[in-house]
Amino acid sequence: VIVSSVQHQARHSFYWQFVFHTYTTAFTLVNGNGTPKAEGYSLHQKQIFLGLGAISYSACIGALPLAFANRYTLKSPLMQLFVKKLLPAPLLGLMSAFTVAIVRSPEFDNGIEVMDRNGNVIGVSKKAGEKAVMETALSRAVLFGTTFFLPEVLMYFVQRARFVKNPRALGPVRMSVIMSVLAGMLPVSFSMFSQCGEIKREDLEPEILTSTEETEFFYNRGI
């Protein structure tokens, strides 16, 4: 996040965002729900293939603002602020959510295990899988979108107010601000949704409810 935020060339931005999305995609693969199974081929291989496509696409989209700014040589300070500072943040958040949804798409297709309050597996639900992936994607978008956006806004006001007199000190100050925001956002994003997700009876498929009268069910959301 830190290295990506200080890039001024589209090529360098693409490279570092490729590295960033590779790391977060690997993290998603390791910490997803392990219920989905596949026949005839490795589901893990399919997820890696989908992940590589999502990583490449996300890195390209993330580098687009800089490519656009460098291509058309935008001179307006307002346009420079929007294209180089403000626009990359929502793009990074959106692409972070996108990679989660793509890599964990088998949970949409195959469903995940749903348990009652005693931990007994009631069945496998696609609706629970969709809920788990969407919650994780949203929390990831909030984490990295805010971490990319808020420091840029703060640094803009720091520079305008001339709180930092020495231009060489702006780099360390920027890094400190980014690290502080990231450290603050990590527990926020992880606590947005419970690790043990909850889903109501009426939100589940009727075919998996025939064996129980429970009204609340639980699932492993993943991280």
mmCIF file of C-alpha atoms in Angstrom:
data_model
loop_
_atom_site.group_PDB
_atom_site.id
_atom_site.type_symbol
_atom_site.label_atom_id
_atom_site.label_comp_id
_atom_site.label_asym_id
_atom_site.label_seq_id
_atom_site.Cartn_x
_atom_site.Cartn_y
_atom_site.Cartn_z
ATOM 1 C CA VAL A 1 0.000 0.000 0.000
ATOM 2 C CA ILE A 2 2.790 2.420 0.929
ATOM 3 C CA VAL A 3 4.869 1.819 -2.197
ATOM 4 C CA SER A 4 1.838 1.871 -4.495
ATOM 5 C CA SER A 5 0.673 5.197 -3.093
ATOM 6 C CA VAL A 6 3.899 7.043 -3.957
ATOM 7 C CA GLN A 7 4.185 5.944 -7.589
ATOM 8 C CA HIS A 8 3.947 8.583 -10.329
ATOM 9 C CA GLN A 9 4.408 6.353 -13.382
ATOM 10 C CA ALA A 10 1.724 3.970 -14.617
ATOM 11 C CA ARG A 11 4.219 1.163 -15.299
ATOM 12 C CA HIS A 12 5.618 1.268 -11.771
ATOM 13 C CA SER A 13 2.127 1.549 -10.306
ATOM 14 C CA PHE A 14 1.034 -1.547 -12.257
ATOM 15 C CA TYR A 15 4.005 -3.545 -10.975
ATOM 16 C CA TRP A 16 3.527 -2.678 -7.318
ATOM 17 C CA GLN A 17 -0.238 -3.146 -7.430
ATOM 18 C CA PHE A 18 0.348 -6.522 -9.079
ATOM 19 C CA VAL A 19 2.547 -7.445 -6.102
ATOM 20 C CA PHE A 20 -0.052 -6.086 -3.662
ATOM 21 C CA HIS A 21 -2.980 -7.973 -5.207
ATOM 22 C CA THR A 22 -0.877 -11.146 -5.439
ATOM 23 C CA TYR A 23 -0.304 -11.028 -1.689
ATOM 24 C CA THR A 24 -3.948 -10.291 -0.805
ATOM 25 C CA THR A 25 -5.163 -12.987 -3.226
ATOM 26 C CA ALA A 26 -2.855 -15.567 -1.637
ATOM 27 C CA PHE A 27 -4.161 -14.488 1.773
ATOM 28 C CA THR A 28 -7.726 -14.952 0.507
ATOM 29 C CA LEU A 29 -6.962 -18.437 -0.831
ATOM 30 C CA VAL A 30 -5.525 -19.553 2.499
ATOM 31 C CA ASN A 31 -8.248 -18.014 4.673
ATOM 32 C CA GLY A 32 -11.422 -18.773 2.714
ATOM 33 C CA ASN A 33 -14.095 -21.310 3.628
ATOM 34 C CA GLY A 34 -12.902 -24.847 2.869
ATOM 35 C CA THR A 35 -16.275 -26.448 2.124
ATOM 36 C CA PRO A 36 -16.405 -26.367 -1.718
ATOM 37 C CA LYS A 37 -15.320 -29.555 -3.464
ATOM 38 C CA ALA A 38 -14.712 -30.244 -7.145
ATOM 39 C CA GLU A 39 -14.655 -33.400 -9.239
ATOM 40 C CA GLY A 40 -12.349 -34.166 -12.144
ATOM 41 C CA TYR A 41 -9.891 -31.311 -11.504
ATOM 42 C CA SER A 42 -8.300 -29.480 -8.653
ATOM 43 C CA LEU A 43 -10.475 -26.720 -7.237
ATOM 44 C CA HIS A 44 -7.310 -25.141 -5.851
ATOM 45 C CA GLN A 45 -5.855 -24.958 -9.364
ATOM 46 C CA LYS A 46 -9.041 -23.326 -10.620
ATOM 47 C CA GLN A 47 -8.851 -20.729 -7.863
ATOM 48 C CA ILE A 48 -5.211 -19.979 -8.691
ATOM 49 C CA PHE A 49 -6.123 -19.522 -12.365
ATOM 50 C CA LEU A 50 -9.006 -17.199 -11.460
ATOM 51 C CA GLY A 51 -6.750 -15.369 -9.026
ATOM 52 C CA LEU A 52 -4.081 -14.689 -11.654
ATOM 53 C CA GLY A 53 -6.709 -13.212 -13.953
ATOM 54 C CA ALA A 54 -8.160 -11.078 -11.166
ATOM 55 C CA ILE A 55 -4.679 -9.873 -10.121
ATOM 56 C CA SER A 56 -3.742 -8.804 -13.645
ATOM 57 C CA TYR A 57 -7.068 -7.070 -14.232
ATOM 58 C CA SER A 58 -6.969 -5.277 -10.880
ATOM 59 C CA ALA A 59 -3.406 -4.049 -11.414
ATOM 60 C CA CYS A 60 -4.352 -2.671 -14.847
ATOM 61 C CA ILE A 61 -7.396 -0.849 -13.474
ATOM 62 C CA GLY A 62 -5.357 0.510 -10.567
ATOM 63 C CA ALA A 63 -2.736 1.960 -12.914
ATOM 64 C CA LEU A 64 -5.305 3.583 -15.242
ATOM 65 C CA PRO A 65 -5.529 6.968 -13.435
ATOM 66 C CA LEU A 66 -1.780 7.524 -13.716
ATOM 67 C CA ALA A 67 -1.756 6.344 -17.318
ATOM 68 C CA PHE A 68 -4.573 8.769 -18.117
ATOM 69 C CA ALA A 69 -2.900 11.669 -16.294
ATOM 70 C CA ASN A 70 0.490 11.050 -17.940
ATOM 71 C CA ARG A 71 -1.035 10.533 -21.375
ATOM 72 C CA TYR A 72 -3.067 13.740 -21.425
ATOM 73 C CA THR A 73 -0.732 15.840 -19.240
ATOM 74 C CA LEU A 74 -3.386 17.243 -16.936
ATOM 75 C CA LYS A 75 -2.183 20.597 -15.585
ATOM 76 C CA SER A 76 -5.126 21.702 -13.458
ATOM 77 C CA PRO A 77 -4.286 21.270 -9.731
ATOM 78 C CA LEU A 78 -7.830 20.069 -9.084
ATOM 79 C CA MET A 79 -7.602 17.425 -11.819
ATOM 80 C CA GLN A 80 -4.179 16.359 -10.576
ATOM 81 C CA LEU A 81 -5.613 15.958 -7.071
ATOM 82 C CA PHE A 82 -8.592 13.956 -8.321
ATOM 83 C CA VAL A 83 -6.836 11.681 -10.818
ATOM 84 C CA LYS A 84 -3.582 11.044 -8.960
ATOM 85 C CA LYS A 85 -4.673 11.261 -5.337
ATOM 86 C CA LEU A 86 -8.400 10.655 -4.867
ATOM 87 C CA LEU A 87 -9.432 8.308 -7.700
ATOM 88 C CA PRO A 88 -6.889 5.523 -6.960
ATOM 89 C CA ALA A 89 -8.363 4.950 -3.482
ATOM 90 C CA PRO A 90 -11.883 3.804 -4.495
ATOM 91 C CA LEU A 91 -10.342 1.826 -7.357
ATOM 92 C CA LEU A 92 -8.042 -0.019 -4.962
ATOM 93 C CA GLY A 93 -10.932 -0.739 -2.612
ATOM 94 C CA LEU A 94 -13.144 -1.922 -5.463
ATOM 95 C CA MET A 95 -10.428 -4.128 -6.957
ATOM 96 C CA SER A 96 -9.626 -5.602 -3.537
ATOM 97 C CA ALA A 97 -13.265 -6.628 -3.190
ATOM 98 C CA PHE A 98 -13.243 -7.903 -6.790
ATOM 99 C CA THR A 99 -10.293 -10.249 -6.201
ATOM 100 C CA VAL A 100 -11.992 -11.690 -3.104
ATOM 101 C CA ALA A 101 -15.203 -12.371 -5.045
ATOM 102 C CA ILE A 102 -13.369 -13.978 -7.977
ATOM 103 C CA VAL A 103 -11.024 -16.190 -5.962
ATOM 104 C CA ARG A 104 -13.774 -17.388 -3.646
ATOM 105 C CA SER A 105 -16.368 -17.761 -6.420
ATOM 106 C CA PRO A 106 -16.573 -21.573 -5.867
ATOM 107 C CA GLU A 107 -18.365 -20.738 -2.616
ATOM 108 C CA PHE A 108 -21.091 -19.123 -4.766
ATOM 109 C CA ASP A 109 -21.275 -22.150 -7.034
ATOM 110 C CA ASN A 110 -20.957 -25.010 -4.540
ATOM 111 C CA GLY A 111 -22.096 -23.467 -1.249
ATOM 112 C CA ILE A 112 -20.602 -23.697 2.235
ATOM 113 C CA GLU A 113 -21.477 -25.692 5.344
ATOM 114 C CA VAL A 114 -24.161 -24.272 7.638
ATOM 115 C CA MET A 115 -24.338 -25.289 11.305
ATOM 116 C CA ASP A 116 -26.862 -24.996 14.103
ATOM 117 C CA ARG A 117 -25.982 -23.355 17.435
ATOM 118 C CA ASN A 118 -24.528 -26.655 18.714
ATOM 119 C CA GLY A 119 -22.072 -26.892 15.829
ATOM 120 C CA ASN A 120 -23.912 -29.672 13.987
ATOM 121 C CA VAL A 121 -23.679 -29.361 10.194
ATOM 122 C CA ILE A 122 -27.195 -28.986 8.763
ATOM 123 C CA GLY A 123 -26.275 -28.782 5.097
ATOM 124 C CA VAL A 124 -24.439 -26.880 2.390
ATOM 125 C CA SER A 125 -25.919 -23.537 1.353
ATOM 126 C CA LYS A 126 -25.096 -21.390 -1.679
ATOM 127 C CA LYS A 127 -26.882 -18.430 -0.082
ATOM 128 C CA ALA A 128 -24.627 -18.665 2.969
ATOM 129 C CA GLY A 129 -21.622 -18.852 0.635
ATOM 130 C CA GLU A 130 -22.750 -15.723 -1.167
ATOM 131 C CA LYS A 131 -23.251 -13.898 2.132
ATOM 132 C CA ALA A 132 -19.834 -14.947 3.445
ATOM 133 C CA VAL A 133 -17.988 -13.804 0.312
ATOM 134 C CA MET A 134 -19.846 -10.495 0.078
ATOM 135 C CA GLU A 135 -19.149 -9.660 3.717
ATOM 136 C CA THR A 136 -15.457 -10.461 3.313
ATOM 137 C CA ALA A 137 -15.223 -8.469 0.079
ATOM 138 C CA LEU A 138 -16.874 -5.445 1.703
ATOM 139 C CA SER A 139 -14.559 -5.531 4.707
ATOM 140 C CA ARG A 140 -11.515 -5.763 2.389
ATOM 141 C CA ALA A 141 -12.762 -2.819 0.311
ATOM 142 C CA VAL A 142 -13.231 -0.686 3.413
ATOM 143 C CA LEU A 143 -9.795 -1.628 4.745
ATOM 144 C CA PHE A 144 -7.714 -0.772 1.687
ATOM 145 C CA GLY A 145 -9.952 1.925 0.238
ATOM 146 C CA THR A 146 -9.799 3.934 3.459
ATOM 147 C CA THR A 147 -6.084 3.261 3.934
ATOM 148 C CA PHE A 148 -5.389 4.618 0.450
ATOM 149 C CA PHE A 149 -7.842 7.533 0.591
ATOM 150 C CA LEU A 150 -7.542 9.062 4.057
ATOM 151 C CA PRO A 151 -3.735 9.598 4.057
ATOM 152 C CA GLU A 152 -3.952 11.423 0.724
ATOM 153 C CA VAL A 153 -6.578 13.787 2.110
ATOM 154 C CA LEU A 154 -4.579 14.386 5.284
ATOM 155 C CA MET A 155 -1.343 14.991 3.371
ATOM 156 C CA TYR A 156 -3.112 17.438 1.072
ATOM 157 C CA PHE A 157 -4.094 19.592 4.048
ATOM 158 C CA VAL A 158 -0.661 19.171 5.656
ATOM 159 C CA GLN A 159 0.984 20.522 2.505
ATOM 160 C CA ARG A 160 -1.488 23.362 2.104
ATOM 161 C CA ALA A 161 -1.133 24.447 5.718
ATOM 162 C CA ARG A 162 2.667 24.067 5.512
ATOM 163 C CA PHE A 163 2.855 22.087 8.740
ATOM 164 C CA VAL A 164 6.011 20.436 7.385
ATOM 165 C CA LYS A 165 8.584 23.042 6.389
ATOM 166 C CA ASN A 166 11.193 20.712 4.921
ATOM 167 C CA PRO A 167 10.028 19.053 1.655
ATOM 168 C CA ARG A 168 12.296 16.062 2.378
ATOM 169 C CA ALA A 169 10.297 15.331 5.506
ATOM 170 C CA LEU A 170 7.060 14.834 3.535
ATOM 171 C CA GLY A 171 8.020 11.274 2.565
ATOM 172 C CA PRO A 172 8.517 9.987 6.133
ATOM 173 C CA VAL A 173 5.407 11.873 7.266
ATOM 174 C CA ARG A 174 3.350 10.247 4.476
ATOM 175 C CA MET A 175 4.622 6.787 5.416
ATOM 176 C CA SER A 176 3.805 7.388 9.081
ATOM 177 C CA VAL A 177 0.290 8.546 8.225
ATOM 178 C CA ILE A 178 -0.356 5.532 5.976
ATOM 179 C CA MET A 179 0.930 3.085 8.593
ATOM 180 C CA SER A 180 -1.161 4.748 11.305
ATOM 181 C CA VAL A 181 -4.346 4.618 9.221
ATOM 182 C CA LEU A 182 -3.680 0.993 8.204
ATOM 183 C CA ALA A 183 -3.047 -0.002 11.833
ATOM 184 C CA GLY A 184 -6.302 1.666 12.855
ATOM 185 C CA MET A 185 -8.339 0.186 10.014
ATOM 186 C CA LEU A 186 -7.225 -3.436 10.474
ATOM 187 C CA PRO A 187 -9.281 -4.089 13.629
ATOM 188 C CA VAL A 188 -12.163 -2.054 12.191
ATOM 189 C CA SER A 189 -12.355 -4.128 9.007
ATOM 190 C CA PHE A 190 -11.962 -7.449 10.843
ATOM 191 C CA SER A 191 -14.725 -6.556 13.309
ATOM 192 C CA MET A 192 -17.241 -5.329 10.720
ATOM 193 C CA PHE A 193 -18.646 -8.861 10.452
ATOM 194 C CA SER A 194 -18.291 -11.752 12.860
ATOM 195 C CA GLN A 195 -15.910 -14.563 11.907
ATOM 196 C CA CYS A 196 -18.766 -16.927 12.743
ATOM 197 C CA GLY A 197 -21.419 -15.512 10.444
ATOM 198 C CA GLU A 198 -25.134 -15.813 11.162
ATOM 199 C CA ILE A 199 -27.953 -16.396 8.704
ATOM 200 C CA LYS A 200 -31.690 -16.600 9.310
ATOM 201 C CA ARG A 201 -33.836 -19.634 8.508
ATOM 202 C CA GLU A 202 -35.865 -17.753 5.897
ATOM 203 C CA ASP A 203 -32.681 -16.876 3.999
ATOM 204 C CA LEU A 204 -31.638 -20.498 3.470
ATOM 205 C CA GLU A 205 -32.689 -22.979 0.815
ATOM 206 C CA PRO A 206 -35.804 -24.963 1.858
ATOM 207 C CA GLU A 207 -34.211 -28.338 1.070
ATOM 208 C CA ILE A 208 -31.631 -28.070 3.864
ATOM 209 C CA LEU A 209 -34.185 -27.116 6.552
ATOM 210 C CA THR A 210 -36.210 -30.333 6.618
ATOM 211 C CA SER A 211 -34.092 -31.927 9.353
ATOM 212 C CA THR A 212 -34.240 -29.127 11.926
ATOM 213 C CA GLU A 213 -36.542 -26.567 13.506
ATOM 214 C CA GLU A 214 -33.752 -24.118 14.371
ATOM 215 C CA THR A 215 -34.322 -20.486 13.357
ATOM 216 C CA GLU A 216 -30.694 -19.280 13.348
ATOM 217 C CA PHE A 217 -27.739 -20.870 11.605
ATOM 218 C CA PHE A 218 -24.025 -20.164 11.464
ATOM 219 C CA TYR A 219 -21.135 -20.463 9.008
ATOM 220 C CA ASN A 220 -17.417 -19.761 8.773
ATOM 221 C CA ARG A 221 -17.083 -16.433 6.961
ATOM 222 C CA GLY A 222 -13.340 -16.580 6.276
ATOM 223 C CA ILE A 223 -11.049 -13.534 6.485
#
